[in-house]
XYZ file of C-alpha atoms in Angstrom:
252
model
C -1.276 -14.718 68.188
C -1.916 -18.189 70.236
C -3.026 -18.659 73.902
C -2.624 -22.284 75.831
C -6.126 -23.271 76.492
C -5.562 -22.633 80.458
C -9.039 -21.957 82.274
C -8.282 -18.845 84.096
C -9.895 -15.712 84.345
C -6.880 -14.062 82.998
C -6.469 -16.233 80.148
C -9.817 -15.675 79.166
C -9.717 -12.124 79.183
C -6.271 -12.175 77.243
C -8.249 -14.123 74.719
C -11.020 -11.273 74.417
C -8.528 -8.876 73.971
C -6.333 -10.466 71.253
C -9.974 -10.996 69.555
C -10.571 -7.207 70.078
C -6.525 -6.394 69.119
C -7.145 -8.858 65.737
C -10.121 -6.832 64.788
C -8.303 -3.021 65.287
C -5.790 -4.568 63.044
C -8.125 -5.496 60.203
C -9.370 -1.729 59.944
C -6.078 0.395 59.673
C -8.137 3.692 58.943
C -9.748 3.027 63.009
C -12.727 1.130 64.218
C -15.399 2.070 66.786
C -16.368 0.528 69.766
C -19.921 -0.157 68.130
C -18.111 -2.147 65.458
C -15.917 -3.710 67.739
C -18.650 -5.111 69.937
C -20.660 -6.076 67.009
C -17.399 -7.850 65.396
C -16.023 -9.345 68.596
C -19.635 -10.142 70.349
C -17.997 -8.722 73.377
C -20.671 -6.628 75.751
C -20.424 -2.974 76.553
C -18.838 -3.474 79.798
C -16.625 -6.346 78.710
C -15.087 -4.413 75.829
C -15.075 -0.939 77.949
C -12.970 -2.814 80.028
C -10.143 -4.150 77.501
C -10.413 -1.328 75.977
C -9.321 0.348 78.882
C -6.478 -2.134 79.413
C -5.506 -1.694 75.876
C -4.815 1.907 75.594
C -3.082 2.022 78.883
C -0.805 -1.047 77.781
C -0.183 0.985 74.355
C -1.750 -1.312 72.201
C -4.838 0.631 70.950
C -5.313 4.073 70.588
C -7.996 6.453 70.011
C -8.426 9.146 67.314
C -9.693 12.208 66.819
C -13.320 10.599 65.593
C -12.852 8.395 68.678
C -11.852 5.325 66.474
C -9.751 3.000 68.006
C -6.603 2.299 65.571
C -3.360 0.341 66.525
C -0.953 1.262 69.241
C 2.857 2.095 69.082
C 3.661 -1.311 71.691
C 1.472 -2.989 69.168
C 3.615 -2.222 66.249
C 6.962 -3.114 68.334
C 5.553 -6.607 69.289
C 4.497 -7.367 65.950
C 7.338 -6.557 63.947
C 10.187 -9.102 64.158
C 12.857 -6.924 64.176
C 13.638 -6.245 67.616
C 10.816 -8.039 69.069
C 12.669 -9.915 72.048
C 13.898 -6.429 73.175
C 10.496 -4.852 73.098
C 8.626 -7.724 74.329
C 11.378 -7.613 77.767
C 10.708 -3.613 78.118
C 6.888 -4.520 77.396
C 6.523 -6.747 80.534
C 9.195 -4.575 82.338
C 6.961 -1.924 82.526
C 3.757 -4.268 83.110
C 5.082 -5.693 86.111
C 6.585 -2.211 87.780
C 3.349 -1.005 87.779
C 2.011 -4.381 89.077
C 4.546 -3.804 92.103
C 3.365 -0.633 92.658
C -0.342 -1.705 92.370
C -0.002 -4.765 94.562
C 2.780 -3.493 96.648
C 4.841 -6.834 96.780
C 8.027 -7.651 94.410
C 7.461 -9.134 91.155
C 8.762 -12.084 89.150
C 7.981 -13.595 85.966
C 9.071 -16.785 85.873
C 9.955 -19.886 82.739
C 10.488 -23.072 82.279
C 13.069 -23.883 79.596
C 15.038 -26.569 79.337
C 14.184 -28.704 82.182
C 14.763 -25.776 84.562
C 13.229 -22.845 86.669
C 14.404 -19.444 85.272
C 13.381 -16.311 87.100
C 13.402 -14.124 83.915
C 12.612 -10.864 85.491
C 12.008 -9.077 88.593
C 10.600 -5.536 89.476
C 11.810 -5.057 93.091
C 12.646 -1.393 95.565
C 13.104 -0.237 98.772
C 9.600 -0.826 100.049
C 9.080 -3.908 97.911
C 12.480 -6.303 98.462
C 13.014 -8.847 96.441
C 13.390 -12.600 98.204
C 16.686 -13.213 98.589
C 17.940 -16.388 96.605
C 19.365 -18.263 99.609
C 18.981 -21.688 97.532
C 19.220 -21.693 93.990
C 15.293 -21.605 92.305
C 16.657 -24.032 90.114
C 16.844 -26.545 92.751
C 13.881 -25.598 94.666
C 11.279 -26.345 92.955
C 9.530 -28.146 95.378
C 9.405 -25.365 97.883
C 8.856 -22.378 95.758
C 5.511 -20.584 94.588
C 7.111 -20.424 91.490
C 8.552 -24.071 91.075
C 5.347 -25.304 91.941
C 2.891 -23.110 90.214
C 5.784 -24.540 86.862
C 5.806 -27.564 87.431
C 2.003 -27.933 88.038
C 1.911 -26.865 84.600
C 3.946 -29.890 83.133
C 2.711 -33.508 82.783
C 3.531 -36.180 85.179
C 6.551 -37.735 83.704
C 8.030 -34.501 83.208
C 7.277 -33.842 86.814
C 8.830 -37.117 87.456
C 11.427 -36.445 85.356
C 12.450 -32.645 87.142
C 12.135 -34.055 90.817
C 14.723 -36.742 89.622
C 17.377 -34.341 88.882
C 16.350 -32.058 91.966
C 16.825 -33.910 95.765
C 13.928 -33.158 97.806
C 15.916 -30.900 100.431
C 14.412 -29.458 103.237
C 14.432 -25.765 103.316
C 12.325 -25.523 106.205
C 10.278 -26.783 108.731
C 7.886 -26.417 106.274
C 8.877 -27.724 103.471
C 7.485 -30.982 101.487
C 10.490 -33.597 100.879
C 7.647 -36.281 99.851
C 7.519 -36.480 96.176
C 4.321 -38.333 96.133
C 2.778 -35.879 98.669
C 3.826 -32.881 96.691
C 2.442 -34.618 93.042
C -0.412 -35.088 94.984
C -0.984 -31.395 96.314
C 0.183 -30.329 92.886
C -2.858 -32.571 91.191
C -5.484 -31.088 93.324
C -3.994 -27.728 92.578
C -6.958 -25.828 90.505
C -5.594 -23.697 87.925
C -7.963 -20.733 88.645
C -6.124 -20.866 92.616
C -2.734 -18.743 93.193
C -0.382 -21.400 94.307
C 1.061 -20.191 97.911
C 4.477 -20.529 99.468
C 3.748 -20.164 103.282
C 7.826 -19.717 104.420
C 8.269 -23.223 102.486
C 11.049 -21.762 100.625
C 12.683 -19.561 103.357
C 11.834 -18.431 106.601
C 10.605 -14.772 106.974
C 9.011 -14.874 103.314
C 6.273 -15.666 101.769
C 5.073 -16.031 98.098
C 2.183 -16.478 95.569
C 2.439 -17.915 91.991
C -0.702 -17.924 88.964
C 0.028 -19.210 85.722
C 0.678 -17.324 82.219
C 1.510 -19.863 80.036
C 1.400 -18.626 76.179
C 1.373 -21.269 73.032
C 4.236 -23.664 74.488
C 5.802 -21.730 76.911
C 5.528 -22.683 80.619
C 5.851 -19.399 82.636
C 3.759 -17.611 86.237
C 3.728 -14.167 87.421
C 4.828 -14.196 91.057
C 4.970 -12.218 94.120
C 7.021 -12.104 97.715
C 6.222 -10.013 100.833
C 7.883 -10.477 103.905
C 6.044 -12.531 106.713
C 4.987 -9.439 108.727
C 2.684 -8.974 105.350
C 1.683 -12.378 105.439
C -1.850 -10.908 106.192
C -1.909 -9.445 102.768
C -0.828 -12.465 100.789
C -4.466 -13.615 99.776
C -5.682 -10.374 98.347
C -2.049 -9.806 97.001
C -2.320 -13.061 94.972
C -6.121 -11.950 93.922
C -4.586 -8.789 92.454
C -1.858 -10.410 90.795
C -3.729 -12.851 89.369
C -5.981 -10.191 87.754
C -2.568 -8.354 86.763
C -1.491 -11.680 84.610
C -3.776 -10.546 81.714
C -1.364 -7.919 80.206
C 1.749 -10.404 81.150
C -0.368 -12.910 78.988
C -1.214 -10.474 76.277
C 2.332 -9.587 75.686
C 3.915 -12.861 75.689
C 0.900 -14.066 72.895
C 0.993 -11.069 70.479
């Protein structure tokens, strides 16, 4: 179980919770939440908390003593047989209930291989997804998501993306000045939702936080149409709490 040292209130609490997951794990006959805090040095409220999140995720569950012992979704992670099945239904399920929460479509997003890769989406009829006029691949520069990816990579490899990607303009809004974007992508703070004010398409906007685990580049991402644009701030503070299952998942 590995985290990228990203300072973000969601990483941190994904960090807690592996630390509270690890020590469940150790006692296979269950563990109470007096142990726990006293292994894990986690406060009441703190550990309450996770182990809130934990039992609804499926990780931990509660006996009849009220010992906390393993979860099923913990066993299916952990095993390696069938793991990249289990791990998509895991975050499946995380991020329809994050749509339904937030009220906004959700994407998780990756970098592999030089490229943007919307892996997943939880979408419906109230909740639209955006609709891919331009390939994300190739709009980087305009996207919540390309941005909130690429302001997770170093310079060169910055560099190196915007050289195989033109610039275009998408909108009236959109930056085509690769120095002016590396710039607003260096002052971005990690802790702060990147925002895609109709930069990508008109009608739409977007917010992007990060949830990179071990080596993997990735962000949890939402869309609402402009007439939500109102919305969009306390959207992207939800979401942004909602990355700490995503983040749990994808370390375990």
């Amino acid at each position: 179980m590995a985290l990228m040292n990203e300072p973000t209130a969601p990483y941190h609490s994904a960090q807690d919770a592996l630390r509270v997951l690890e020590t469940v794990a150790r006692h296979s006959g269950g563990v109470t939440d007096v142990e726990l805090a006293r292994q894990t040095g986690l406060g009441t409220e703190r550990l309450t908390a996770l182990l809130r999140m934990l039992r609804r995720e499926g990780y931990v569950e509660q006996v009849v003593d009220g010992a906390y012992v393993a979860g099923a979704a913990l066993g299916r992670l952990g095993s390696a047989h069938g793991r990249d099945q289990a791990l998509r239904e895991k975050l499946q399920q995380t991020i329809d209930r994050l749509r339904d929460s937030v009220g906004a479509a959700i994407y998780i997003s990756r970098y592999i291989d030089g490229e943007v890769h919307v892996t997943q989406c939880a979408e419906g009829p109230a909740t639209p997804a955006v609709n891919e006029w331009v390939d994300f691949r190739s709009s980087a520069h305009a996207s919540a998501v390309g941005k909130s990816l690429l302001g997770q990579l170093d310079l060169n490899a910055r560099r190196d993306h915007l050289s195989r990607h033109r610039m275009a303009r998408l909108t009236s809004r959109t930056i085509t000045n690769e120095r002016l974007l590396l710039s607003r992508l260096d002052a971005q703070p990690a802790t702060v939702p990147v925002l895609d004010l109709q930069e990508y398409a008109i009608g739409t906007v977007c917010a992007a936080v990060p949830i990179t685990a071990g080596s993997s580049v990735g962000c949890l991402a939402l869309s609402l149409p402009v007439e939500h644009a109102h919305r969009l701030r306390r959207a992207a503070d939800t979401l942004n709490r909602g990355a700490t299952p995503v983040l749990l998942s994808l370390a375990i």
